[in-house]
Coordinates of C-alpha atoms in Angstrom, one line a residue:
M1 CA 0.1 -0.1 0.0
H2 CA 1.4 3.5 -1.1
D3 CA 1.8 6.4 0.8
G4 CA -1.4 8.1 -1.1
E5 CA -3.9 5.2 -0.4
L6 CA -3.0 4.9 3.5
A7 CA -3.2 9.1 3.8
H8 CA -6.7 8.3 2.1
L9 CA -7.8 5.8 4.2
E10 CA -6.3 7.8 7.5
L11 CA -9.1 10.6 6.1
L12 CA -11.6 8.3 6.0
A13 CA -11.3 7.0 9.5
E14 CA -11.0 10.3 10.8
I15 CA -13.8 11.8 8.9
D16 CA -15.6 8.6 10.1
S17 CA -14.6 9.1 13.4
L18 CA -15.3 12.6 14.1
A19 CA -18.9 12.2 12.6
A20 CA -19.7 9.2 14.5
E21 CA -19.1 11.3 17.9
L22 CA -21.0 14.0 16.6
R23 CA -23.7 11.9 15.8
Q24 CA -23.2 10.1 19.7
W25 CA -23.3 13.8 21.0
G26 CA -26.4 14.8 18.9
E27 CA -28.6 11.9 19.5
G28 CA -27.5 12.4 23.4
A29 CA -28.9 15.9 23.8
P30 CA -30.8 16.7 26.9
A31 CA -34.5 17.8 27.7
W32 CA -32.7 21.1 27.2
G33 CA -34.0 23.9 24.3
P34 CA -30.8 25.2 23.4
A35 CA -29.5 21.3 23.5
R36 CA -32.1 20.7 21.8
R37 CA -31.3 22.7 18.8
S38 CA -27.7 22.0 18.7
A39 CA -28.2 18.4 18.1
A40 CA -30.2 19.7 15.0
L41 CA -28.0 21.6 13.8
V42 CA -25.0 18.5 14.2
A43 CA -28.0 16.3 13.0
R44 CA -27.8 18.0 9.7
L45 CA -23.8 18.4 9.5
S46 CA -23.8 14.6 9.6
E47 CA -25.4 14.9 6.9
R48 CA -22.7 16.8 4.8
A49 CA -20.4 14.5 6.3
S50 CA -22.0 11.8 4.8
S51 CA -21.9 13.9 1.5
L52 CA -18.3 14.4 1.7
R53 CA -17.7 10.5 1.8
L54 CA -19.2 9.8 -1.2
R55 CA -17.6 12.5 -3.0
L56 CA -14.3 11.5 -1.7
E57 CA -13.6 9.6 -5.5
A58 CA -15.4 12.3 -7.0
P59 CA -14.0 15.1 -9.1
L60 CA -13.6 18.6 -7.1
V61 CA -16.9 20.7 -7.5
V62 CA -16.2 24.2 -8.1
A63 CA -19.6 26.3 -8.3
T64 CA -19.7 30.6 -8.8
L65 CA -21.4 32.8 -6.2
G66 CA -22.1 36.1 -7.1
G67 CA -24.1 38.8 -7.5
T68 CA -26.4 39.3 -10.9
G69 CA -24.4 40.9 -13.7
T70 CA -21.1 39.6 -12.4
G71 CA -20.1 36.9 -15.4
K72 CA -20.5 34.1 -13.3
S73 CA -21.9 32.3 -16.5
T74 CA -19.7 33.6 -18.9
L75 CA -16.7 32.4 -16.4
V76 CA -17.9 28.8 -16.4
N77 CA -18.2 28.8 -20.2
A78 CA -14.6 30.0 -20.4
L79 CA -13.0 27.6 -17.6
V80 CA -14.3 24.8 -19.3
G81 CA -13.3 26.2 -23.2
A82 CA -16.9 25.9 -24.6
E83 CA -20.3 27.6 -24.1
V84 CA -22.5 25.4 -22.2
V85 CA -24.5 27.6 -20.5
R86 CA -26.4 31.0 -21.4
A87 CA -24.9 34.2 -20.2
G88 CA -26.2 37.6 -19.9
R89 CA -24.6 40.6 -18.9
E90 CA -27.1 42.9 -18.2
R91 CA -29.9 40.8 -16.5
P92 CA -30.0 37.1 -14.6
T93 CA -29.9 34.5 -16.7
T94 CA -29.4 31.7 -14.6
R95 CA -32.7 30.6 -12.8
R96 CA -31.6 27.1 -12.1
P97 CA -28.0 25.6 -11.0
T98 CA -26.5 24.2 -14.2
L99 CA -24.1 21.2 -12.9
V100 CA -21.2 21.2 -16.1
C101 CA -19.7 17.5 -16.0
R102 CA -18.1 15.0 -17.8
N103 CA -20.4 12.2 -19.3
D104 CA -19.7 9.6 -17.5
L105 CA -20.7 11.2 -14.2
R106 CA -24.0 11.7 -12.2
P107 CA -25.3 14.1 -9.7
E108 CA -25.9 11.4 -7.1
L109 CA -22.3 10.3 -7.1
L110 CA -21.9 13.9 -5.7
G111 CA -24.8 14.1 -3.5
I112 CA -26.6 16.3 -5.8
D113 CA -30.4 15.2 -6.5
P114 CA -30.8 15.5 -10.3
A115 CA -34.1 17.2 -10.2
S116 CA -32.4 20.2 -8.2
V117 CA -29.9 20.9 -11.0
D118 CA -30.0 21.6 -14.9
V119 CA -27.0 18.6 -16.1
V120 CA -24.7 19.4 -19.2
T121 CA -22.3 16.9 -20.0
R122 CA -19.5 17.5 -22.1
D123 CA -16.5 15.5 -23.0
L124 CA -13.8 18.2 -22.0
P125 CA -10.3 18.4 -20.7
A126 CA -10.9 20.9 -18.1
L127 CA -13.8 18.4 -17.0
R128 CA -11.5 15.6 -16.3
D129 CA -10.9 16.3 -12.9
L130 CA -13.2 19.3 -12.2
V131 CA -17.3 19.6 -11.9
V132 CA -18.1 23.3 -12.3
V133 CA -21.8 24.4 -11.0
D134 CA -23.3 28.0 -12.2
C135 CA -25.7 29.1 -9.3
P136 CA -28.5 31.2 -9.7
D137 CA -27.9 35.1 -8.2
P138 CA -28.4 35.7 -4.8
D139 CA -29.5 39.2 -5.4
T140 CA -32.3 38.6 -7.2
T141 CA -36.0 36.1 -6.7
E142 CA -37.8 34.2 -9.3
D143 CA -40.9 35.5 -11.4
A144 CA -44.3 35.1 -9.8
E145 CA -44.8 31.7 -11.9
S146 CA -41.5 30.2 -10.7
R147 CA -41.3 28.0 -7.6
G148 CA -39.3 29.2 -5.0
T149 CA -36.5 31.8 -5.5
N150 CA -33.5 31.6 -6.7
L151 CA -31.8 31.7 -3.3
A152 CA -33.9 29.3 -2.4
R153 CA -31.8 27.2 -4.9
L154 CA -28.9 28.4 -4.0
R155 CA -28.3 27.5 -0.7
E156 CA -29.3 23.9 -1.5
I157 CA -26.8 23.6 -3.6
L158 CA -23.8 25.2 -2.0
P159 CA -23.4 22.6 0.5
H160 CA -23.1 20.2 -2.1
C161 CA -19.4 22.2 -3.4
D162 CA -15.7 22.1 -2.8
V163 CA -14.8 25.6 -3.7
L164 CA -16.8 28.6 -4.7
L165 CA -15.5 30.8 -7.3
V166 CA -16.9 34.4 -5.8
T167 CA -17.2 36.5 -8.6
T168 CA -17.7 40.3 -8.3
T169 CA -17.0 43.5 -10.7
Q170 CA -16.1 47.1 -9.8
Q171 CA -19.9 47.6 -9.1
K172 CA -21.0 44.3 -7.2
Y173 CA -17.7 44.0 -5.0
R174 CA -20.2 45.6 -2.1
S175 CA -23.1 43.7 -2.2
A176 CA -24.6 43.1 1.1
R177 CA -26.5 40.3 0.2
V178 CA -23.8 38.4 -1.8
L179 CA -21.2 39.1 1.2
E180 CA -24.4 37.5 3.3
E181 CA -24.8 34.5 1.4
L182 CA -20.9 33.7 1.4
A183 CA -20.7 34.4 5.1
A184 CA -23.2 31.6 5.4
A185 CA -21.6 29.3 2.6
A186 CA -17.8 29.9 2.9
P187 CA -17.2 27.5 6.5
G188 CA -17.8 24.5 4.0
A189 CA -16.1 25.6 1.5
R190 CA -12.4 27.0 0.1
L191 CA -12.8 30.1 -1.8
V192 CA -11.7 31.7 -5.1
F193 CA -12.1 35.3 -5.7
V194 CA -12.1 36.7 -9.1
V195 CA -12.6 40.0 -10.2
T196 CA -14.3 39.9 -13.8
H197 CA -15.2 42.6 -16.3
A198 CA -11.4 43.2 -17.0
D199 CA -12.2 44.9 -20.0
T200 CA -14.0 47.5 -18.8
D201 CA -13.9 48.1 -15.1
A202 CA -11.1 49.1 -12.8
D203 CA -8.7 47.1 -10.7
V204 CA -10.5 46.6 -7.5
R205 CA -8.9 44.1 -5.6
D206 CA -7.3 45.7 -2.6
D207 CA -10.1 47.6 -2.1
L208 CA -11.8 43.9 -2.4
R209 CA -9.1 42.7 -0.1
Q210 CA -9.4 45.3 2.2
L211 CA -13.4 44.6 2.8
L212 CA -13.0 41.4 3.1
A213 CA -9.7 41.5 5.7
K214 CA -11.4 41.1 8.9
D215 CA -13.5 38.0 8.0
Y216 CA -11.4 36.3 5.4
E217 CA -8.1 35.0 4.1
T218 CA -8.7 36.2 0.5
G219 CA -5.5 34.5 -1.0
E220 CA -4.9 35.1 -4.4
I221 CA -7.6 37.2 -6.2
F222 CA -7.5 37.0 -9.7
F223 CA -8.9 40.0 -12.5
V224 CA -9.9 38.5 -15.5
D225 CA -11.5 39.1 -18.9
S226 CA -13.8 35.9 -19.3
P227 CA -15.0 36.6 -23.0
Q228 CA -11.9 37.0 -23.7
A229 CA -11.0 33.8 -22.5
L230 CA -13.7 32.1 -23.8
A231 CA -12.4 33.4 -27.2
D232 CA -9.2 32.4 -26.9
A233 CA -10.1 29.1 -25.9
Q234 CA -12.8 28.6 -29.0
G235 CA -9.7 29.9 -30.9
G236 CA -7.7 27.2 -29.6
I237 CA -5.4 30.2 -28.1
A238 CA -3.5 28.7 -24.8
P239 CA -5.0 30.4 -21.7
R240 CA -3.1 33.8 -21.0
G241 CA -2.7 36.5 -18.2
E242 CA -4.8 36.1 -14.8
F243 CA -6.8 33.9 -16.6
A244 CA -4.1 31.1 -17.3
R245 CA -3.4 31.5 -13.5
L246 CA -6.5 30.2 -12.3
V247 CA -7.4 27.9 -15.0
D248 CA -4.1 26.3 -13.4
L249 CA -5.5 26.6 -10.1
L250 CA -8.2 24.7 -10.7
T251 CA -7.1 22.1 -12.7
R252 CA -3.5 21.3 -11.8
Q253 CA -2.9 22.4 -8.2
L254 CA -6.3 20.9 -6.8
A255 CA -6.6 17.8 -8.9
G256 CA -6.5 14.4 -7.0
A257 CA -4.8 14.2 -3.7
A258 CA -5.0 18.0 -3.4
G259 CA -9.3 17.8 -3.7
N260 CA -9.6 15.5 -0.8
R261 CA -7.1 17.5 1.7
I262 CA -9.9 21.1 0.2
R263 CA -12.8 18.3 1.6
R264 CA -11.3 17.5 4.4
A265 CA -9.9 21.3 5.7
N266 CA -13.8 22.1 4.6
F267 CA -15.3 19.8 6.3
L268 CA -13.1 20.7 9.6
D269 CA -13.7 24.3 9.1
L270 CA -17.9 23.7 9.2
T271 CA -17.5 21.0 12.2
H272 CA -15.6 23.9 13.7
E273 CA -17.8 26.7 12.6
T274 CA -21.1 24.4 13.7
L275 CA -19.9 23.7 17.3
S276 CA -18.9 27.4 17.6
T277 CA -22.7 27.7 17.2
C278 CA -24.3 25.5 19.2
R279 CA -21.1 26.6 22.0
A280 CA -22.9 30.2 22.1
R281 CA -26.0 29.0 21.9
L282 CA -25.7 27.1 25.1
E283 CA -23.7 29.8 26.4
A284 CA -26.4 31.9 26.3
A285 CA -28.2 29.8 28.0
R286 CA -26.3 29.2 30.6
P287 CA -27.3 32.0 33.2
A288 CA -30.8 30.7 33.0
L289 CA -29.8 27.0 33.7
G290 CA -27.8 28.6 36.4
A291 CA -30.6 30.2 37.7
V292 CA -32.3 26.5 38.0
E293 CA -29.8 25.0 40.1
E294 CA -29.5 28.6 42.3
A295 CA -33.0 28.3 42.8
L296 CA -32.9 24.1 43.3
V297 CA -29.9 25.2 46.0
E298 CA -32.3 28.0 47.6
Q299 CA -35.0 26.0 48.1
R300 CA -33.5 22.9 49.5
G301 CA -31.8 25.2 52.1
R302 CA -34.9 27.0 52.7
L303 CA -36.8 23.4 53.4
A304 CA -33.4 22.2 55.6
A305 CA -33.7 25.6 57.4
V306 CA -37.4 25.5 58.4
L307 CA -36.6 21.2 59.0
S308 CA -33.1 21.7 61.0
A309 CA -35.4 24.6 63.3
R310 CA -37.9 22.3 64.1
M311 CA -35.3 20.2 64.9
R312 CA -33.6 22.1 67.3
D313 CA -37.1 23.1 69.0
E314 CA -37.9 19.5 69.5
L315 CA -34.4 18.3 70.6
L316 CA -34.3 21.4 73.6
S317 CA -38.1 20.4 74.2
S318 CA -37.0 16.5 74.9
R319 CA -33.3 18.2 76.4
R320 CA -33.9 16.2 79.4
Q321 CA -33.4 12.8 78.1
W322 CA -30.1 13.7 75.7
E323 CA -28.9 15.4 79.2
N324 CA -29.5 11.6 81.0
R325 CA -28.2 10.0 78.0
L326 CA -25.2 12.5 78.1
L327 CA -24.8 11.8 82.2
A328 CA -24.7 8.1 81.6
E329 CA -22.1 8.2 79.0
V330 CA -20.4 10.2 81.7
T331 CA -20.6 7.6 84.3
S332 CA -20.0 5.0 82.4
R333 CA -16.7 6.4 81.2
W334 CA -15.3 8.2 84.8
G335 CA -14.0 4.9 86.1
Y336 CA -14.7 5.0 90.4
S337 CA -14.0 7.7 92.3
P338 CA -16.4 10.1 94.7
F339 CA -17.5 11.9 92.3
S340 CA -18.4 9.7 90.1
L341 CA -20.1 7.6 92.9
L342 CA -22.2 10.5 93.4
L343 CA -23.0 10.8 89.8
R344 CA -24.0 7.6 90.1
A345 CA -26.0 7.8 92.9
Y346 CA -27.3 11.2 91.5
Q347 CA -28.5 9.6 88.1
G348 CA -30.3 6.6 90.1
L349 CA -31.3 8.3 92.6
G350 CA -34.9 7.3 91.6
G351 CA -33.9 3.6 92.1
L352 CA -32.3 4.3 95.2
I353 CA -35.9 5.9 96.7
S354 CA -37.6 3.0 95.7
G355 CA -35.5 0.6 97.4
A356 CA -35.8 2.1 100.4
V357 CA -39.5 2.4 100.1
L358 CA -39.5 -1.4 99.5
M359 CA -37.4 -2.0 102.4
R360 CA -39.7 -0.2 105.1
A361 CA -42.8 -2.1 103.4
R362 CA -44.7 -3.9 106.0
T363 CA -47.8 -5.1 104.5
P364 CA -49.4 -6.3 101.4
A365 CA -50.8 -3.0 100.6
Q366 CA -47.6 -1.1 101.3
M367 CA -46.1 -3.8 98.8
A368 CA -49.0 -2.9 96.0
L369 CA -48.2 0.8 96.3
W370 CA -44.7 0.2 96.0
G371 CA -45.3 -1.7 93.1
T372 CA -47.4 1.1 92.0
V373 CA -45.1 3.6 92.2
A374 CA -42.3 1.5 90.6
G375 CA -44.3 0.7 87.8
A376 CA -45.2 4.2 87.1
Q377 CA -41.5 5.3 87.4
A378 CA -40.4 2.7 85.2
L379 CA -43.0 3.6 82.2
R380 CA -42.4 6.9 82.7
Q381 CA -38.8 6.1 81.9
L382 CA -39.6 4.1 79.2
Q383 CA -42.0 7.0 77.7
S384 CA -39.0 9.4 78.3
S385 CA -36.2 7.6 76.5
K386 CA -39.3 6.5 73.6
R387 CA -39.6 10.2 73.2
A388 CA -36.0 11.0 73.0
N389 CA -35.6 8.6 70.3
E390 CA -38.4 9.6 68.2
A391 CA -38.0 13.5 68.6
V392 CA -35.7 13.4 65.4
R393 CA -38.7 11.7 63.5
R394 CA -41.1 13.6 64.7
A395 CA -39.0 16.8 63.4
A396 CA -38.5 15.2 60.5
A397 CA -42.4 14.5 59.8
W398 CA -42.9 16.8 56.8
E399 CA -46.9 16.7 57.0
W400 CA -46.5 20.5 58.7
C401 CA -44.7 21.5 55.7
S402 CA -46.3 20.3 52.7
G403 CA -47.4 24.1 51.3
E404 CA -43.7 24.7 51.6
L405 CA -43.1 21.6 49.4
R406 CA -45.3 23.4 46.9
T407 CA -44.5 26.4 46.7
A408 CA -41.3 25.7 46.1
S409 CA -42.0 23.1 43.8
I410 CA -44.0 25.9 41.2
I411 CA -41.0 28.1 41.7
L412 CA -38.4 25.4 40.6
D413 CA -41.2 24.7 37.5
G414 CA -41.5 28.5 37.0
Y415 CA -37.0 28.6 36.6
A416 CA -37.1 25.4 34.5
A417 CA -39.5 26.5 32.5
E418 CA -37.4 29.9 31.4
A419 CA -35.0 27.9 31.0
E420 CA -36.3 25.9 28.6
L421 CA -35.5 22.7 30.9
T422 CA -38.1 19.8 30.5
V423 CA -38.4 18.4 33.7
R424 CA -40.2 15.2 33.6
H425 CA -42.3 14.4 36.8
E426 CA -42.6 10.8 37.4
S427 CA -46.1 10.9 39.1
S428 CA -48.4 13.3 40.8
D429 CA -47.6 12.1 44.5
R430 CA -43.9 12.5 44.1
L431 CA -43.5 15.6 46.3
A432 CA -44.9 13.3 49.2
R433 CA -42.5 10.4 48.7
E434 CA -39.1 12.8 48.2
A435 CA -40.5 14.0 51.5
V436 CA -41.0 11.2 53.0
V437 CA -37.1 10.0 51.8
A438 CA -35.6 13.7 52.7
G439 CA -37.2 13.4 55.9
E440 CA -35.6 10.0 56.7
S441 CA -32.3 10.4 55.3
F442 CA -32.3 13.7 57.8
A443 CA -33.6 12.1 60.4
A444 CA -31.1 9.1 59.9
R445 CA -28.1 12.0 59.2
A446 CA -29.3 13.6 62.8
S447 CA -29.4 10.8 65.0
N448 CA -26.4 9.6 63.6
D449 CA -24.7 13.7 64.9
L450 CA -27.0 13.4 67.9
Q451 CA -25.1 10.1 69.3
E452 CA -21.5 11.7 67.7
T453 CA -22.4 14.8 69.7
V454 CA -22.6 13.0 73.0
R455 CA -19.7 10.6 72.8
R456 CA -17.8 13.9 72.1
L457 CA -19.5 16.0 75.0
A458 CA -19.1 12.5 77.4
N459 CA -15.3 13.1 76.3
K460 CA -14.8 16.5 76.6
H461 CA -16.2 16.8 79.9
I462 CA -14.5 14.0 81.7
G463 CA -11.4 15.6 80.7
W464 CA -8.1 15.4 83.8
F465 CA -8.3 18.9 84.6
T466 CA -12.4 19.1 84.9
R467 CA -12.0 15.5 86.7
A468 CA -9.8 16.9 88.9
R469 CA -11.5 19.7 90.1
Y470 CA -14.5 18.5 90.7
E471 CA -13.0 15.4 92.5
L472 CA -10.7 17.8 95.0
L473 CA -13.8 19.6 96.0
L474 CA -16.1 16.8 97.0
L475 CA -12.7 15.5 98.6
A476 CA -11.8 18.7 100.0
M477 CA -15.6 19.0 101.8
L478 CA -15.2 15.6 102.9
G479 CA -11.9 16.1 104.5
V480 CA -13.2 19.1 106.3
L481 CA -15.7 16.9 107.9
L482 CA -13.5 14.3 108.6
Y483 CA -11.0 16.3 110.2
R484 CA -13.4 18.3 112.8
L485 CA -14.9 14.8 113.8
G486 CA -11.1 13.3 114.2
R487 CA -9.7 16.2 116.0
N488 CA -13.4 16.3 118.3
F489 CA -12.8 12.8 118.8
F490 CA -9.2 11.8 119.5
Y491 CA -7.9 15.2 120.8
D492 CA -10.6 17.8 121.9
S493 CA -12.6 14.8 124.2
W494 CA -8.9 12.6 125.0
L495 CA -5.3 14.7 124.5
A496 CA -6.7 18.2 124.7
P497 CA -5.9 20.7 128.3
E498 CA -9.1 21.2 128.7
P499 CA -11.3 18.5 127.0
V500 CA -15.0 19.2 125.4
P501 CA -17.1 16.8 124.6
V502 CA -17.8 14.7 121.9
F503 CA -19.7 16.2 119.1
G504 CA -23.7 15.1 119.2
I505 CA -26.1 14.2 117.0
D506 CA -26.6 17.7 116.3
F507 CA -23.1 17.9 114.6
L508 CA -23.7 15.0 112.4
M509 CA -27.1 16.0 110.8
A510 CA -25.7 19.5 110.6
S511 CA -22.9 18.5 108.5
G512 CA -24.4 15.2 107.0
L513 CA -26.5 18.7 105.5
W514 CA -23.8 20.9 104.6
L515 CA -22.2 17.7 102.9
V516 CA -25.5 17.4 100.7
L517 CA -25.3 21.3 100.1
W518 CA -22.3 20.9 98.9
C519 CA -22.6 17.5 96.4
A520 CA -25.9 19.3 95.6
L521 CA -23.8 22.1 94.8
L522 CA -21.4 20.5 92.8
L523 CA -23.9 18.3 91.1
W524 CA -25.5 21.3 90.0
A525 CA -21.9 23.0 88.5
Y526 CA -21.6 19.7 87.0
T527 CA -25.3 18.8 85.4
S528 CA -25.7 23.2 84.6
R529 CA -22.0 22.9 82.4
L530 CA -23.5 19.0 80.7
R531 CA -27.2 21.5 79.7
R532 CA -25.3 24.4 78.7
G533 CA -22.7 22.3 76.1
L534 CA -25.7 20.0 75.1
K535 CA -27.8 23.1 74.2
G536 CA -24.8 24.4 72.5
A537 CA -24.1 20.9 70.5
V538 CA -27.5 21.2 69.3
N539 CA -27.4 24.6 67.8
E540 CA -24.1 23.8 65.7
L541 CA -26.2 20.9 64.6
A542 CA -28.9 22.9 63.8
E543 CA -26.7 25.2 61.7
K544 CA -25.0 22.5 60.0
W545 CA -28.3 20.5 59.3
M546 CA -29.3 23.6 56.9
S547 CA -27.3 23.1 54.5
A548 CA -29.2 22.2 51.2
G549 CA -27.1 18.7 51.1
A550 CA -29.6 17.9 54.2
M551 CA -32.8 18.0 51.4
S552 CA -30.3 16.3 48.5
A553 CA -33.3 13.9 48.4
L554 CA -35.6 16.4 47.5
F555 CA -36.4 17.7 43.7
A556 CA -34.1 14.7 42.4
D557 CA -36.1 15.4 39.1
Y558 CA -34.7 18.9 38.5
D559 CA -31.0 16.9 39.3
D560 CA -30.8 14.7 35.9
P561 CA -31.4 17.1 33.6
C562 CA -29.2 19.7 35.2
R563 CA -26.2 17.8 35.8
A564 CA -27.3 16.0 31.7
A565 CA -26.9 19.8 30.6
A566 CA -23.5 20.3 32.1
H567 CA -22.4 16.9 30.8
F568 CA -24.0 18.0 27.6
S569 CA -21.9 21.5 27.5
H570 CA -18.4 19.6 29.0
E571 CA -18.6 17.4 26.1
L572 CA -19.2 19.9 23.8
E573 CA -15.8 21.5 24.5
R574 CA -14.2 18.1 24.2
L575 CA -15.5 17.9 20.8
E576 CA -14.4 21.5 20.0
A577 CA -10.5 20.6 21.4
R578 CA -10.2 17.5 19.3
V579 CA -11.4 19.7 15.9
G580 CA -8.9 22.2 16.9
A581 CA -6.1 19.5 17.2
L582 CA -7.3 17.8 13.7
R583 CA -7.5 21.1 11.9
A584 CA -4.3 22.4 13.2
K585 CA -2.5 18.8 12.0
V586 CA -4.2 19.6 8.3
A587 CA -2.4 21.9 6.0
E588 CA -3.8 24.6 3.6
P589 CA -4.1 22.7 0.2
T590 CA -2.6 26.0 -0.7
E591 CA -2.0 29.8 0.4
R592 CA -3.8 30.8 -3.3
L593 CA -7.0 29.6 -1.7
G594 CA -9.2 31.6 0.4
H595 CA -11.1 30.9 3.6
K596 CA -13.6 32.3 6.3
I597 CA -11.4 33.5 9.5
A598 CA -11.9 31.0 12.7

């Protein structure tokens, strides 16, 4: 396999691969208005790619584009060396595209509908590697009895052309309609600018180049006398001057492999232009889509704030149960010491009193009364524990804010409609189901956070400094009392110079009272510390729960379209990068050709 065949196969592979990716990208367009319109553009580009593949083995298709009276038909006749189309200098004579080709070539091989063109076949040397299309004028219309317009037929045939011969004159080179059609057709074709009427008009090539410099690389601009060139051809005289250079460009430099390079460059330019148009559309619609995403975050955050406030109120109203849990966690980790025994006694105070009552019971009636009191206490503890466990679930119940949910849904639907984002709701009761899921997820997260908070607070309040402080305060009181009792018993009553009586029951009762008050003070200080820490932790958790992520299960119908739209835009960037890399690798067929600036 020689290098030419290998390059040809590589060209086919590149076109097929890129066309497949473009088609796949378009077919994967999400339910978003700008994405669907971009997909429609890419679908038309895919059709163009199919047509391009058909024409890889065909001769180069060269079409004329110019205003009325610029000599398009005369130039066609001069190029092929025979009068194959009717020419007219003052009024439009070409009303349908005329395709001039060799005898063995059919329009279908070029991807052109035979019904859309008039076909002229000639066995001429110039048509061996060339097909010439004489196009209608873009700046006139058909008469009332004709079907369609020149402009419509022109737009139908131009996508099938590889090179555009843009003809103009001293009077016509600023025609707005021609420049408009040129801008539309240029991304898919290479350009050859030809100034005709060289026999009568001034040379305006410098002005033309300056006029087009902003949007086009003009390449070489030719200044020709088409009637004289046709007369030379009919007289057997070889092309001369500027016309000879034009013929050499079209028939020799652009023949064979150069034609495939032109088609590849044209396709990549058209693809780049199409993707740039798609990107502009998506970027223009991005603020509206961003508004949907912002509204989604805002509504989720608002509902999370409402729910977290509800959760905080529920937890604070049942904080005694959570304080008991925290105290139990603390005592289980404190170990055995005087103050920990005091905490355990405080925590089991109800059980101690109940046991004391049981020890005093002497009759069946007293036993029955104790059983009733103990059962009621156990029932209260069970209910208290149950209320603590259900506080989170009660707060996560959504019946109380169904109106908030409907309001948020209406707001999001409005933003989605403005962004042309189609949101398919699975069923009418989706909000209720999503609310249940969100509530359960919220409750599970809150429960885990609370358990972790209880463990964290317990660790915080059993630090060595805290433990040492309370232990020392309790031991100090016990030490003072024991010191007074010991001094009175061993020294004051026995060894002192003037012995005093041993303290009586009054002193012991007073000492016990002060010990109980001191223990109560220490318990109050410590439990108040726990209570403040728990309240602060609940408030911190409420702030944490206010994030929109806590409500991620809500309005899930809006998440998928937004993500799909973002992925669609990201894939467009990837395709643009690939097309840009391919365009950088593909060299221009020749610097003498013009093209639209990307």
